[in-house]
JSON list of C-alpha atoms in Angstrom, two decimals:
[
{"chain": "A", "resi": 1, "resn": "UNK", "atom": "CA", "xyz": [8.05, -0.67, -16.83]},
{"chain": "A", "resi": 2, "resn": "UNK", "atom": "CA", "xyz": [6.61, 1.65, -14.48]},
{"chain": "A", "resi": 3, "resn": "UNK", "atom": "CA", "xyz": [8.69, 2.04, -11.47]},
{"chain": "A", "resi": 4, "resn": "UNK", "atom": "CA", "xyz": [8.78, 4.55, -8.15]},
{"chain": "A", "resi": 5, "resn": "UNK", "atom": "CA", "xyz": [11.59, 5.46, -6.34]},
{"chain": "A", "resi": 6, "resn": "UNK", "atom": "CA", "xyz": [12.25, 7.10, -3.11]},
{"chain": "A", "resi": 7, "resn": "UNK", "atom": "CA", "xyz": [14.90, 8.99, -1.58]},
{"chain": "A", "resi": 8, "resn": "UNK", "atom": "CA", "xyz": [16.53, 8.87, 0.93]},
{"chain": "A", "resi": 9, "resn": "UNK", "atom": "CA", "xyz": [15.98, 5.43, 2.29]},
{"chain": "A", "resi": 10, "resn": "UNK", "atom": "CA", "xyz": [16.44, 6.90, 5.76]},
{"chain": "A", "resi": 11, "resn": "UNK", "atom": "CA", "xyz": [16.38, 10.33, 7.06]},
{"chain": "A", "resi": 12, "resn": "UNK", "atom": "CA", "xyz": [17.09, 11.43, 11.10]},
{"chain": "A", "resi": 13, "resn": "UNK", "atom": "CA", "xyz": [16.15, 14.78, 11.82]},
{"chain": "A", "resi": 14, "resn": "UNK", "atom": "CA", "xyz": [15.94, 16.75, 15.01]},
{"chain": "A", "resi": 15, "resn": "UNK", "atom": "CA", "xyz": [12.96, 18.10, 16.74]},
{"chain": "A", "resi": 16, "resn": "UNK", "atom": "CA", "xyz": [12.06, 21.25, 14.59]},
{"chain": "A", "resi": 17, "resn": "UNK", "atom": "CA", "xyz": [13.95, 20.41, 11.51]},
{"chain": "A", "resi": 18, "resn": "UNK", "atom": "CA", "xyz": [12.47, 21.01, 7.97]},
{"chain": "A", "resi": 19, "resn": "UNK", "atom": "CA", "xyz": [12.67, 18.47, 5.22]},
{"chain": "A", "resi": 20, "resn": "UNK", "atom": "CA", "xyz": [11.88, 16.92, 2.20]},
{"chain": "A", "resi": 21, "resn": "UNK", "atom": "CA", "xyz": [11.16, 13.74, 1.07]},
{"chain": "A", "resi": 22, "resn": "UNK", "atom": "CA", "xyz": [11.83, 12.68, -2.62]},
{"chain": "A", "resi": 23, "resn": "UNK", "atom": "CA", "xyz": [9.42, 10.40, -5.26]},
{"chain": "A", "resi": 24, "resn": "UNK", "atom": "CA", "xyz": [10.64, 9.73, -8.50]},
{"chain": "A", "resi": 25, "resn": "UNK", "atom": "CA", "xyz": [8.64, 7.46, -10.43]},
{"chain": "A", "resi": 26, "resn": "UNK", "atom": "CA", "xyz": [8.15, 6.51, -14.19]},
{"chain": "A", "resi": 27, "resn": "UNK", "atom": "CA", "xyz": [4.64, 5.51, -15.57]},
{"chain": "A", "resi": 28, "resn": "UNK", "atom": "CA", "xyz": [2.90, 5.41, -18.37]},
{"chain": "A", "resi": 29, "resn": "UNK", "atom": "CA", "xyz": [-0.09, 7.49, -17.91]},
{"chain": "A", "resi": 30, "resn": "UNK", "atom": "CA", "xyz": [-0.72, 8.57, -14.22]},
{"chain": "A", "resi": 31, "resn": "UNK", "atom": "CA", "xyz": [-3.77, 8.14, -12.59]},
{"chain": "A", "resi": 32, "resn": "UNK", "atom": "CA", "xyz": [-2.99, 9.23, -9.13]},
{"chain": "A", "resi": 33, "resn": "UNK", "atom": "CA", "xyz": [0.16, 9.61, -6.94]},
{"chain": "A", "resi": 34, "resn": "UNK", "atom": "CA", "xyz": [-0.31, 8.47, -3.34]},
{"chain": "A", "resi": 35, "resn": "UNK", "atom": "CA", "xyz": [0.89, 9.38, 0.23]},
{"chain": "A", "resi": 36, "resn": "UNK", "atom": "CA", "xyz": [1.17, 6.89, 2.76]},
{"chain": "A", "resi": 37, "resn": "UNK", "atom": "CA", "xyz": [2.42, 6.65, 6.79]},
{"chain": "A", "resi": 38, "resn": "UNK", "atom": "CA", "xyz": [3.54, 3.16, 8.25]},
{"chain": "A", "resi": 39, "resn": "UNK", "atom": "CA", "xyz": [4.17, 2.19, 11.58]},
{"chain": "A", "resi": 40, "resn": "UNK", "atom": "CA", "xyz": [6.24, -0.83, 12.05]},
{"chain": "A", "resi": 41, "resn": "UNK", "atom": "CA", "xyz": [4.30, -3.74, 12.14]},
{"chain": "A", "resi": 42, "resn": "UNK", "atom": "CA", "xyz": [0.95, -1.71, 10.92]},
{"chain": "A", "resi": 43, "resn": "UNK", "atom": "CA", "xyz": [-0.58, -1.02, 7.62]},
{"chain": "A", "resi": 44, "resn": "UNK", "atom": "CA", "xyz": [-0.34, 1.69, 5.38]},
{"chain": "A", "resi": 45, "resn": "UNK", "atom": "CA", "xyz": [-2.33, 5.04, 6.50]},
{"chain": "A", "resi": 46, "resn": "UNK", "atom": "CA", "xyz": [-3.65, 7.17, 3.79]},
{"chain": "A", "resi": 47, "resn": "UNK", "atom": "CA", "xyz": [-2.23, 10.62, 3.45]},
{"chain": "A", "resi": 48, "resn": "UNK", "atom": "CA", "xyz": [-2.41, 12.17, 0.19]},
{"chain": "A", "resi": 49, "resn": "UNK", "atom": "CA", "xyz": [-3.56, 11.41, -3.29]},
{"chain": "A", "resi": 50, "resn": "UNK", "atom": "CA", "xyz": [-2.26, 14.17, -6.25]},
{"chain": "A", "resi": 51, "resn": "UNK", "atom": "CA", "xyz": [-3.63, 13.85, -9.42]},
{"chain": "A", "resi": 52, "resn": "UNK", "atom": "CA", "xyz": [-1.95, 16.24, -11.72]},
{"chain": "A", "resi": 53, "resn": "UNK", "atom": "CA", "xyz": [1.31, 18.32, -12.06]},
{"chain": "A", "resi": 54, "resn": "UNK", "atom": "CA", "xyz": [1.23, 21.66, -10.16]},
{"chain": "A", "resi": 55, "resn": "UNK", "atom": "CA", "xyz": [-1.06, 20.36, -7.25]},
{"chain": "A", "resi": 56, "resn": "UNK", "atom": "CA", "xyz": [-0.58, 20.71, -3.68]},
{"chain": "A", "resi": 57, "resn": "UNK", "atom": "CA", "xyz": [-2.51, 18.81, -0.75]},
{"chain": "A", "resi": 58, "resn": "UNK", "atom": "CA", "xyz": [-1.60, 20.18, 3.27]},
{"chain": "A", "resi": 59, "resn": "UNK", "atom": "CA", "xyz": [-2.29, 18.32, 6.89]},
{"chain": "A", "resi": 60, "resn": "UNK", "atom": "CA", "xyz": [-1.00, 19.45, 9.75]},
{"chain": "A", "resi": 61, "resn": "UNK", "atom": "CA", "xyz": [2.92, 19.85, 9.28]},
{"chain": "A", "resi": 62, "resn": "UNK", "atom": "CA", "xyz": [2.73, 17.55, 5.98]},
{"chain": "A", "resi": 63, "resn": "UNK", "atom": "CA", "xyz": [2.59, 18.87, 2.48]},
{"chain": "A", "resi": 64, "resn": "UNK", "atom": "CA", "xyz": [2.73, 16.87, -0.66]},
{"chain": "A", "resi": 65, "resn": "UNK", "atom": "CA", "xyz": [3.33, 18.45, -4.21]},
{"chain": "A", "resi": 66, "resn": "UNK", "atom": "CA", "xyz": [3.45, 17.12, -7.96]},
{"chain": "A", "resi": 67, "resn": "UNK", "atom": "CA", "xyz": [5.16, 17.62, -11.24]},
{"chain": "A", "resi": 68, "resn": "UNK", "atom": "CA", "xyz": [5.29, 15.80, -14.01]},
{"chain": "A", "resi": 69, "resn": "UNK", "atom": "CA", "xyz": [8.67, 13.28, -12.79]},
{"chain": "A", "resi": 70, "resn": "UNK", "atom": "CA", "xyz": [8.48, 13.49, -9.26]},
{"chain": "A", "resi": 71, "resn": "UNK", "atom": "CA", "xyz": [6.59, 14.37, -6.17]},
{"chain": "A", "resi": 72, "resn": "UNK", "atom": "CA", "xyz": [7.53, 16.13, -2.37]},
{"chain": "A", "resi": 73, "resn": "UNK", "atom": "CA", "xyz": [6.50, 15.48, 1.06]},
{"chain": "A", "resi": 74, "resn": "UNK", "atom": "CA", "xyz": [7.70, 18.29, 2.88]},
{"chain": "A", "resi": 75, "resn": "UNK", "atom": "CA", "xyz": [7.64, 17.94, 6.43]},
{"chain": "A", "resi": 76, "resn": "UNK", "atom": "CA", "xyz": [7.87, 21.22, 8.57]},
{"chain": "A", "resi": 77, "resn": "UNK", "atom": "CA", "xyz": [8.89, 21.23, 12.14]},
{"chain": "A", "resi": 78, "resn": "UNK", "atom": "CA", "xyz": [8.33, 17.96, 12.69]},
{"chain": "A", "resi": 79, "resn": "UNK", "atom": "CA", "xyz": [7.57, 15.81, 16.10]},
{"chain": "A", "resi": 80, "resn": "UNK", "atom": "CA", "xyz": [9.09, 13.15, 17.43]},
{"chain": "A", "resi": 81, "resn": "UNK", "atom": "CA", "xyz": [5.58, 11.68, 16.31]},
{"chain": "A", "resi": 82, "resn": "UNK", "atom": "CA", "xyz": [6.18, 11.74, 12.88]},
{"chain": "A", "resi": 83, "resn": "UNK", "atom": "CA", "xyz": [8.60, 9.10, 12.38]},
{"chain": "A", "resi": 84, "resn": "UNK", "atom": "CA", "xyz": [7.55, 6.63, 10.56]},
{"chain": "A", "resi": 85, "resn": "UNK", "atom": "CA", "xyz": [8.17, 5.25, 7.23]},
{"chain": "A", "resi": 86, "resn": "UNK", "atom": "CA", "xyz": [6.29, 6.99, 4.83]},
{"chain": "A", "resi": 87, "resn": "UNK", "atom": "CA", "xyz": [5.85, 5.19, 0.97]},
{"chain": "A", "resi": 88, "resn": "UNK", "atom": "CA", "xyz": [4.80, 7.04, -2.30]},
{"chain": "A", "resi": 89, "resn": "UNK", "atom": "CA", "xyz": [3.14, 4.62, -4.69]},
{"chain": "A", "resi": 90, "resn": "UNK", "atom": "CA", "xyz": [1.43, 5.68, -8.29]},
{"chain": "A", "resi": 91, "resn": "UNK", "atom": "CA", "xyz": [-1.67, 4.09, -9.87]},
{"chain": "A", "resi": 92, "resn": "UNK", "atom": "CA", "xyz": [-1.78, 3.68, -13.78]},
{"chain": "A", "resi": 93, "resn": "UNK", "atom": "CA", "xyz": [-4.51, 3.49, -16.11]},
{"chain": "A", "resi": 94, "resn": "UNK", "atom": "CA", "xyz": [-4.55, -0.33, -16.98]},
{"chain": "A", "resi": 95, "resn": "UNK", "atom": "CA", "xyz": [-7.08, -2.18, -17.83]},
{"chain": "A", "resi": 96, "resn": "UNK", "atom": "CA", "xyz": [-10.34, -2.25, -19.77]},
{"chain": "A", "resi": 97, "resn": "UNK", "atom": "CA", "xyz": [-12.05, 1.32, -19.11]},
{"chain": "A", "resi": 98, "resn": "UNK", "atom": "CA", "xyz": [-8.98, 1.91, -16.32]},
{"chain": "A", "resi": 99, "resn": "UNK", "atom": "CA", "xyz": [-10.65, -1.34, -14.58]},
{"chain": "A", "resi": 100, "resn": "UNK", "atom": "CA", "xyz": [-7.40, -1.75, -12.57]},
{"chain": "A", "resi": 101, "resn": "UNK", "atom": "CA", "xyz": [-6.39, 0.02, -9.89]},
{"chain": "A", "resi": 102, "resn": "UNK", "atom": "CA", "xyz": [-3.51, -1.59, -8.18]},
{"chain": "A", "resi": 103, "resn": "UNK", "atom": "CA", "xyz": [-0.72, 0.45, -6.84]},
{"chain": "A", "resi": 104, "resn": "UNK", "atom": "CA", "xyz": [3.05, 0.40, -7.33]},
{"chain": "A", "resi": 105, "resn": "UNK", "atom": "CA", "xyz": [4.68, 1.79, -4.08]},
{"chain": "A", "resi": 106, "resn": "UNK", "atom": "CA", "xyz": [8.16, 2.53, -3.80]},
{"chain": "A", "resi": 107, "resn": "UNK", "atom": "CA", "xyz": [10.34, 1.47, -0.91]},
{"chain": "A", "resi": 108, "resn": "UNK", "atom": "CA", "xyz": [9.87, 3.81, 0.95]},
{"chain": "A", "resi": 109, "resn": "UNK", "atom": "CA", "xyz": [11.87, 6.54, 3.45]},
{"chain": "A", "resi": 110, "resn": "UNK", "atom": "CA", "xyz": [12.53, 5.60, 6.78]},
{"chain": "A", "resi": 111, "resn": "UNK", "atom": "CA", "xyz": [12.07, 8.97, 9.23]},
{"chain": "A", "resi": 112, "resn": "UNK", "atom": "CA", "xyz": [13.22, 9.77, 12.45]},
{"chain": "A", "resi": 113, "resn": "UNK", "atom": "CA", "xyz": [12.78, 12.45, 14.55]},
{"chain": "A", "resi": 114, "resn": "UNK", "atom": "CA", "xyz": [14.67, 13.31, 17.41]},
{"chain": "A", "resi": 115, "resn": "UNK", "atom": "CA", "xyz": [13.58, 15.73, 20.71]},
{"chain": "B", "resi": 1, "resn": "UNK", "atom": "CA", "xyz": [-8.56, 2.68, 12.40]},
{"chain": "B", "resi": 2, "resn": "UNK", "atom": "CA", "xyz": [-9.44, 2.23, 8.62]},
{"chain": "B", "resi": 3, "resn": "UNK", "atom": "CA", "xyz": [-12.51, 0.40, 8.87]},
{"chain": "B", "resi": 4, "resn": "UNK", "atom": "CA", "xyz": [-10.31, -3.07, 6.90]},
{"chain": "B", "resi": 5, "resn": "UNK", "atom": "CA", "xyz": [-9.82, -5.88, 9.07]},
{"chain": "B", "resi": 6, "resn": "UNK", "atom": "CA", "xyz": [-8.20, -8.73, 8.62]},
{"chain": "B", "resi": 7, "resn": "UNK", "atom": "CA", "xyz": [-7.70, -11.94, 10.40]},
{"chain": "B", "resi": 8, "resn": "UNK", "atom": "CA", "xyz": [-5.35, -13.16, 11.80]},
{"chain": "B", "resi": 9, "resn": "UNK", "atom": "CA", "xyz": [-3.01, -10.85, 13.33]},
{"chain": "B", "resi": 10, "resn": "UNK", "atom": "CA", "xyz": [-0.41, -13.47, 13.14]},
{"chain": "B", "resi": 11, "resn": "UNK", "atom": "CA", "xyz": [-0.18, -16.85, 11.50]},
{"chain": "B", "resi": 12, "resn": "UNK", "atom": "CA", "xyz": [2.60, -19.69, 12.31]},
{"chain": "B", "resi": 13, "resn": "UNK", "atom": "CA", "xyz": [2.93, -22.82, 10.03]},
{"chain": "B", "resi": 14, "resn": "UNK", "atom": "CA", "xyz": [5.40, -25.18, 8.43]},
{"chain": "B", "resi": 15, "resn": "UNK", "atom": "CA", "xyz": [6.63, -25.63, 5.17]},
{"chain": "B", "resi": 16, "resn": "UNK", "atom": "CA", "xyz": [4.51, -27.30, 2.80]},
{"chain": "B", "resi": 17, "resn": "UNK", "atom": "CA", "xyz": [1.04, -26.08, 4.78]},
{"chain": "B", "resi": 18, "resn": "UNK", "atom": "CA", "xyz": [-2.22, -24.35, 3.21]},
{"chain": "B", "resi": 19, "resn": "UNK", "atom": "CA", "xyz": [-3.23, -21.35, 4.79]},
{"chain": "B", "resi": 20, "resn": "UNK", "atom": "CA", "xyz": [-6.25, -19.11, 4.57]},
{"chain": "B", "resi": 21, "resn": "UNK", "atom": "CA", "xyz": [-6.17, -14.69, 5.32]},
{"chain": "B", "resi": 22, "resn": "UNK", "atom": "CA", "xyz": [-9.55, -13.38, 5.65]},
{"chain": "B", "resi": 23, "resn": "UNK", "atom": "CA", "xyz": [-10.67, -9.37, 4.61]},
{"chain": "B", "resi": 24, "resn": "UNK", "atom": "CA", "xyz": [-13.30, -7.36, 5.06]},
{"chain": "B", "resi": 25, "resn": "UNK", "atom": "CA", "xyz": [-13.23, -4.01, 2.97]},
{"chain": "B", "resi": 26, "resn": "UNK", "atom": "CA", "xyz": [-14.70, -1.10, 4.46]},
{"chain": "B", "resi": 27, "resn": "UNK", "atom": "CA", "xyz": [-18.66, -0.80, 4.59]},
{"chain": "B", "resi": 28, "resn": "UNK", "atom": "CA", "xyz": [-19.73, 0.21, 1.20]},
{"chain": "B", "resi": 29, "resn": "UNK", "atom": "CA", "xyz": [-16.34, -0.64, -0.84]},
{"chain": "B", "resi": 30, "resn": "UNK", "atom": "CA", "xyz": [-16.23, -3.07, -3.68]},
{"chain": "B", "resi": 31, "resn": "UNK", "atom": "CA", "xyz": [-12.71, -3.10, -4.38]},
{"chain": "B", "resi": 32, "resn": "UNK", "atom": "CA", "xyz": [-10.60, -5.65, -2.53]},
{"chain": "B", "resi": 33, "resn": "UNK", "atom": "CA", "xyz": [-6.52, -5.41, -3.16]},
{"chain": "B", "resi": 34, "resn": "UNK", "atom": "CA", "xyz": [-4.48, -7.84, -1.49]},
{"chain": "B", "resi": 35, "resn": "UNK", "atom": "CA", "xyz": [-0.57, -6.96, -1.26]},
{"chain": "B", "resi": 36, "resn": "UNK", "atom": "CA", "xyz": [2.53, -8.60, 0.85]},
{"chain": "B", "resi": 37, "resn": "UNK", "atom": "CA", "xyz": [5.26, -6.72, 2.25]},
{"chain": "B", "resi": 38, "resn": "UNK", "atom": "CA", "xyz": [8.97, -8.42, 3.07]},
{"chain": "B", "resi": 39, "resn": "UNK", "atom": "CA", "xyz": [11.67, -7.00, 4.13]},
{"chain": "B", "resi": 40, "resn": "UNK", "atom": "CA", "xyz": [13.55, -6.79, 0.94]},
{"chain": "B", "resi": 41, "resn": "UNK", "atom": "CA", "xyz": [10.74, -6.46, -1.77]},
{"chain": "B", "resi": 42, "resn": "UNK", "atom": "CA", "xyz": [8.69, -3.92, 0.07]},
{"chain": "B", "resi": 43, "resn": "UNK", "atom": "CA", "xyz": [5.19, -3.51, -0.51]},
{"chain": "B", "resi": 44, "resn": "UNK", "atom": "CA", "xyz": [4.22, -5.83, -3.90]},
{"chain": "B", "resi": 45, "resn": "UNK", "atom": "CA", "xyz": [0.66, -6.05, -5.09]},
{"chain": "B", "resi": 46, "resn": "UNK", "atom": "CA", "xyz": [-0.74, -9.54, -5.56]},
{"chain": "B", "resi": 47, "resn": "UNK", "atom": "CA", "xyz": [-4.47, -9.86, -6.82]},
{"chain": "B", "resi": 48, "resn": "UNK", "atom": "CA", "xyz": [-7.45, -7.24, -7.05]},
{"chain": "B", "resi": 49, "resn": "UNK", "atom": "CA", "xyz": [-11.16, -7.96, -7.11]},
{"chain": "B", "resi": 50, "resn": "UNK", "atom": "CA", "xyz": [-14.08, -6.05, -7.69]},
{"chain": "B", "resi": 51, "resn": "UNK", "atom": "CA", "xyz": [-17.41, -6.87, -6.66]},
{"chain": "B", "resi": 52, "resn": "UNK", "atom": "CA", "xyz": [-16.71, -10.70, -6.88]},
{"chain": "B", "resi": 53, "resn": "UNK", "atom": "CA", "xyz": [-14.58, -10.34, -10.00]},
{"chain": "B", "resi": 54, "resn": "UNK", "atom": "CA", "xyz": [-10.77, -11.07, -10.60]},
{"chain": "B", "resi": 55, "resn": "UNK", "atom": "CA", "xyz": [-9.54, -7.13, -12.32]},
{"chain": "B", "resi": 56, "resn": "UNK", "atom": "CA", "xyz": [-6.08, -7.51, -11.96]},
{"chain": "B", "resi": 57, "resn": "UNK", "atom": "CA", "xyz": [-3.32, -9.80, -11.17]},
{"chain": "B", "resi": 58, "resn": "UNK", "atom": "CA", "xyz": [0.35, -8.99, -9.92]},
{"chain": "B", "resi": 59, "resn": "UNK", "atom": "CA", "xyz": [3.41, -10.92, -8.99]},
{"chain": "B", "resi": 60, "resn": "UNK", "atom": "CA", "xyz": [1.29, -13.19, -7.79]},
{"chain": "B", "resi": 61, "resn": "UNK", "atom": "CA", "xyz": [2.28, -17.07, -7.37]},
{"chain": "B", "resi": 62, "resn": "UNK", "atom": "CA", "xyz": [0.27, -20.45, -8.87]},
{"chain": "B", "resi": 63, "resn": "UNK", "atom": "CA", "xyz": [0.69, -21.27, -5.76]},
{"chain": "B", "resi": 64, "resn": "UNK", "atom": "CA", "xyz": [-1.45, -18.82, -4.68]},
{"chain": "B", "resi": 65, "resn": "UNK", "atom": "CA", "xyz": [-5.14, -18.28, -4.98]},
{"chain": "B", "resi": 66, "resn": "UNK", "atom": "CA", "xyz": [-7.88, -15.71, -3.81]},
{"chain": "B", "resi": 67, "resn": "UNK", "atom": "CA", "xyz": [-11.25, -14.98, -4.21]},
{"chain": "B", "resi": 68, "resn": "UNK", "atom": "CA", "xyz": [-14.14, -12.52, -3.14]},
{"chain": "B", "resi": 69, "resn": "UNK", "atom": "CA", "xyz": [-17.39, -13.50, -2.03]},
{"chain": "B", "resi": 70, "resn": "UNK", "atom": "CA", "xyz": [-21.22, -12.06, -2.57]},
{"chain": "B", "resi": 71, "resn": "UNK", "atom": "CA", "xyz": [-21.05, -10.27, 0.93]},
{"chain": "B", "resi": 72, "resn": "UNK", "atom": "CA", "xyz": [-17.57, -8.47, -0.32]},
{"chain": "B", "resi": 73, "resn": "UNK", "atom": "CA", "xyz": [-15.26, -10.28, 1.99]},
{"chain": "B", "resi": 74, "resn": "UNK", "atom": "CA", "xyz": [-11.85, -11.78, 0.49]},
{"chain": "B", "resi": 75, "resn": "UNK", "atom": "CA", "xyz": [-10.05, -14.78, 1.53]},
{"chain": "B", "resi": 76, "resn": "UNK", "atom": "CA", "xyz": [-6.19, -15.17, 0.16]},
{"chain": "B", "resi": 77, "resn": "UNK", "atom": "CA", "xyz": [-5.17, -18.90, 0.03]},
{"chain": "B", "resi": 78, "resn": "UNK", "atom": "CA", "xyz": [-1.56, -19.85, 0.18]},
{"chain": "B", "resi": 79, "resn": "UNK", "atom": "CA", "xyz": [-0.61, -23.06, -0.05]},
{"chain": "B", "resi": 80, "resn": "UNK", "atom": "CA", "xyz": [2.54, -25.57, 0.08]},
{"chain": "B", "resi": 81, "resn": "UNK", "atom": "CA", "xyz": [4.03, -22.93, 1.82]},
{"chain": "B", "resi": 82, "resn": "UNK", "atom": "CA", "xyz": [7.86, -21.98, 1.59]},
{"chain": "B", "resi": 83, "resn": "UNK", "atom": "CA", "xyz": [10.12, -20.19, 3.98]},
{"chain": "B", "resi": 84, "resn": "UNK", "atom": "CA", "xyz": [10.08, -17.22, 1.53]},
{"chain": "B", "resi": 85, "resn": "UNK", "atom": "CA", "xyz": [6.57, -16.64, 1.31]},
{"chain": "B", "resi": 86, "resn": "UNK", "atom": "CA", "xyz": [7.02, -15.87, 5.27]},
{"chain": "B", "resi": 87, "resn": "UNK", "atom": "CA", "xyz": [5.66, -11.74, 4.92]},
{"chain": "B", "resi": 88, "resn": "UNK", "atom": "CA", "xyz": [3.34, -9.29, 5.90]},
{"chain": "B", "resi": 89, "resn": "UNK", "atom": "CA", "xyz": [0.02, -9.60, 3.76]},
{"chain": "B", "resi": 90, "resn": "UNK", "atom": "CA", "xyz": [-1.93, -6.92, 4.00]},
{"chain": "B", "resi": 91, "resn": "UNK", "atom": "CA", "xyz": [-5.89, -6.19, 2.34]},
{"chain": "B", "resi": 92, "resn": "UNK", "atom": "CA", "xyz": [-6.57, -2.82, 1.29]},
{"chain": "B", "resi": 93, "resn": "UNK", "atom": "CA", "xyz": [-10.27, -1.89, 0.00]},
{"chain": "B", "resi": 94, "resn": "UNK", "atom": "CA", "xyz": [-11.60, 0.98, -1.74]},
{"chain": "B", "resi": 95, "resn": "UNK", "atom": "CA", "xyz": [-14.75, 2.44, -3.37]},
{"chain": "B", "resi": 96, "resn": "UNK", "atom": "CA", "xyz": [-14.49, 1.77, -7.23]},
{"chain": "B", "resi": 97, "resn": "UNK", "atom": "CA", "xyz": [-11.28, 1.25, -9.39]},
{"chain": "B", "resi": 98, "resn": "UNK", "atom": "CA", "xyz": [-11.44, 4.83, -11.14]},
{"chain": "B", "resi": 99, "resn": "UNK", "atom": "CA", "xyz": [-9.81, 7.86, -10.06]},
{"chain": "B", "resi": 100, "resn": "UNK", "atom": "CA", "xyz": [-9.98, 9.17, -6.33]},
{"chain": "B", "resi": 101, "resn": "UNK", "atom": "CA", "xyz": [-10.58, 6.11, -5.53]},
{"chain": "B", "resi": 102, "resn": "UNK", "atom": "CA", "xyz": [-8.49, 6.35, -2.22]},
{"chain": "B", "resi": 103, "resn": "UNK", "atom": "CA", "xyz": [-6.99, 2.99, -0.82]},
{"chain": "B", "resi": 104, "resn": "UNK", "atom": "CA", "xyz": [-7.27, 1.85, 2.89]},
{"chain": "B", "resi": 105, "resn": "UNK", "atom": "CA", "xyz": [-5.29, -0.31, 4.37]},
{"chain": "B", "resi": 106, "resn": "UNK", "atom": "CA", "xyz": [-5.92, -3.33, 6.96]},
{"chain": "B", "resi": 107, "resn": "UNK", "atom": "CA", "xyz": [-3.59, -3.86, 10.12]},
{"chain": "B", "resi": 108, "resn": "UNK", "atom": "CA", "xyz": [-2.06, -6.63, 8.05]},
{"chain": "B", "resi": 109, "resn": "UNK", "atom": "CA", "xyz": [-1.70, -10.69, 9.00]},
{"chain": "B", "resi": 110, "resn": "UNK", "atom": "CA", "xyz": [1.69, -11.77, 9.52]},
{"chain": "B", "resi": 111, "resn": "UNK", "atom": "CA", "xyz": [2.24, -14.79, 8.36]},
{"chain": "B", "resi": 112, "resn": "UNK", "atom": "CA", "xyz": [6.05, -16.90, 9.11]},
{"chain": "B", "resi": 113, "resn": "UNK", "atom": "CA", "xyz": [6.39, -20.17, 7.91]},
{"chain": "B", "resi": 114, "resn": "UNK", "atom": "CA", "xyz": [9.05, -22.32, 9.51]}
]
């Protein structure tokens, strides 16, 4: 069963402070790994899509990398701004001629950042 | 701003009530996903449609229904409604189904049902 999960669930982190965020996430055949930001009470905001081990995407004071079990969002000297909860979901080829392109998101880590 | 909308922002009904969410996918996308969000599930995909066809299907219920029309917009019925299908349901949209075939996201209607 293909399955994504994120760690930590929550993560506090002062003004400044480097981090990394964790995806772990079983599937069988990866299409694409995905990035996103929520707000509470908003939808999901793209970030990043990855597509194969080894790759690396950058914006702003956000970058996302891949291997072959896991992926990192590493946030550097974040901004009070950035909190948010940011979710990692992967996309499998299913489907007749990969027809289906529904995503499986984890749960997610919870990210606060304090002045 | 993603260029999704959906309506409504917020929905309030009672047990046992049909509903109807409404999406619009970006200009230009054929794929419509819809998803719902609680609290202890996190995000779970329901339905996908592409260019007025059914692709894929999800946890979603029989009770349950969606459909996309020739102009591209969705509509997600819900019906004999219980106080666990209260949620976030959100409409995503993207170009094709392939690869980098980015997903956007609409603000979401939040439905509770009392």
């Amino acid at each position: 069963e293909d399955q994504v999960t994120q760690s930590p669930e929550a993560l506090r982190l002062q003004e400044g402070e480097s981090s990394s965020l964790n995806c772990s996430y079983t599937v069988s055949g990866l299409r694409g790994l995905f990035w996103y930001r929520q707000d509470p009470g908003k939808g999901p905001e793209f970030l990043f899509t990855l597509y194969s081990a080894g790759e690396e995407k950058e914006k702003e004071r956000l970058k996302a990398t891949l291997t072959k079990k896991e992926s990192f969002l590493h946030i550097t000297a974040p901004k009070p701004e950035d909190s948010a909860t940011y979710l990692c979901a992967v996309q499998a080829f299913r489907g007749y001629g990969g027809s289906q392109g529904n995503l499986i998101f984890g749960k997610g880590t919870k990210l606060s950042v304090k002045p | 701003d993603s260029g999704v909308t959906q309506t409504p922002k917020h929905l309030i009904t009672a047990t046992g009530q049909r509903v109807t969410l409404r999406c619009s996918p970006r200009s230009g996308d054929l794929s419509v996903y819809w998803y719902q969000q609680s609290l202890d599930q996190g995000l779970q995909f329901l339905i996908q449609y592409y260019n007025g066809e059914e692709r894929a299907k999800g946890n979603i219920l029989e009770r349950f229904s969606a459909q996309q029309f020739p102009d591209l917009h969705s509509e997600l019925n819900l019906s004999s409604l219980e106080l666990g299908d209260s949620a976030l349901y959100f409409c995503a949209s993207s170009v094709g189904t392939g690869s980098y075939n980015e997903q956007f996201f609409g603000p979401g209607t939040r439905l509770t049902v009392l």
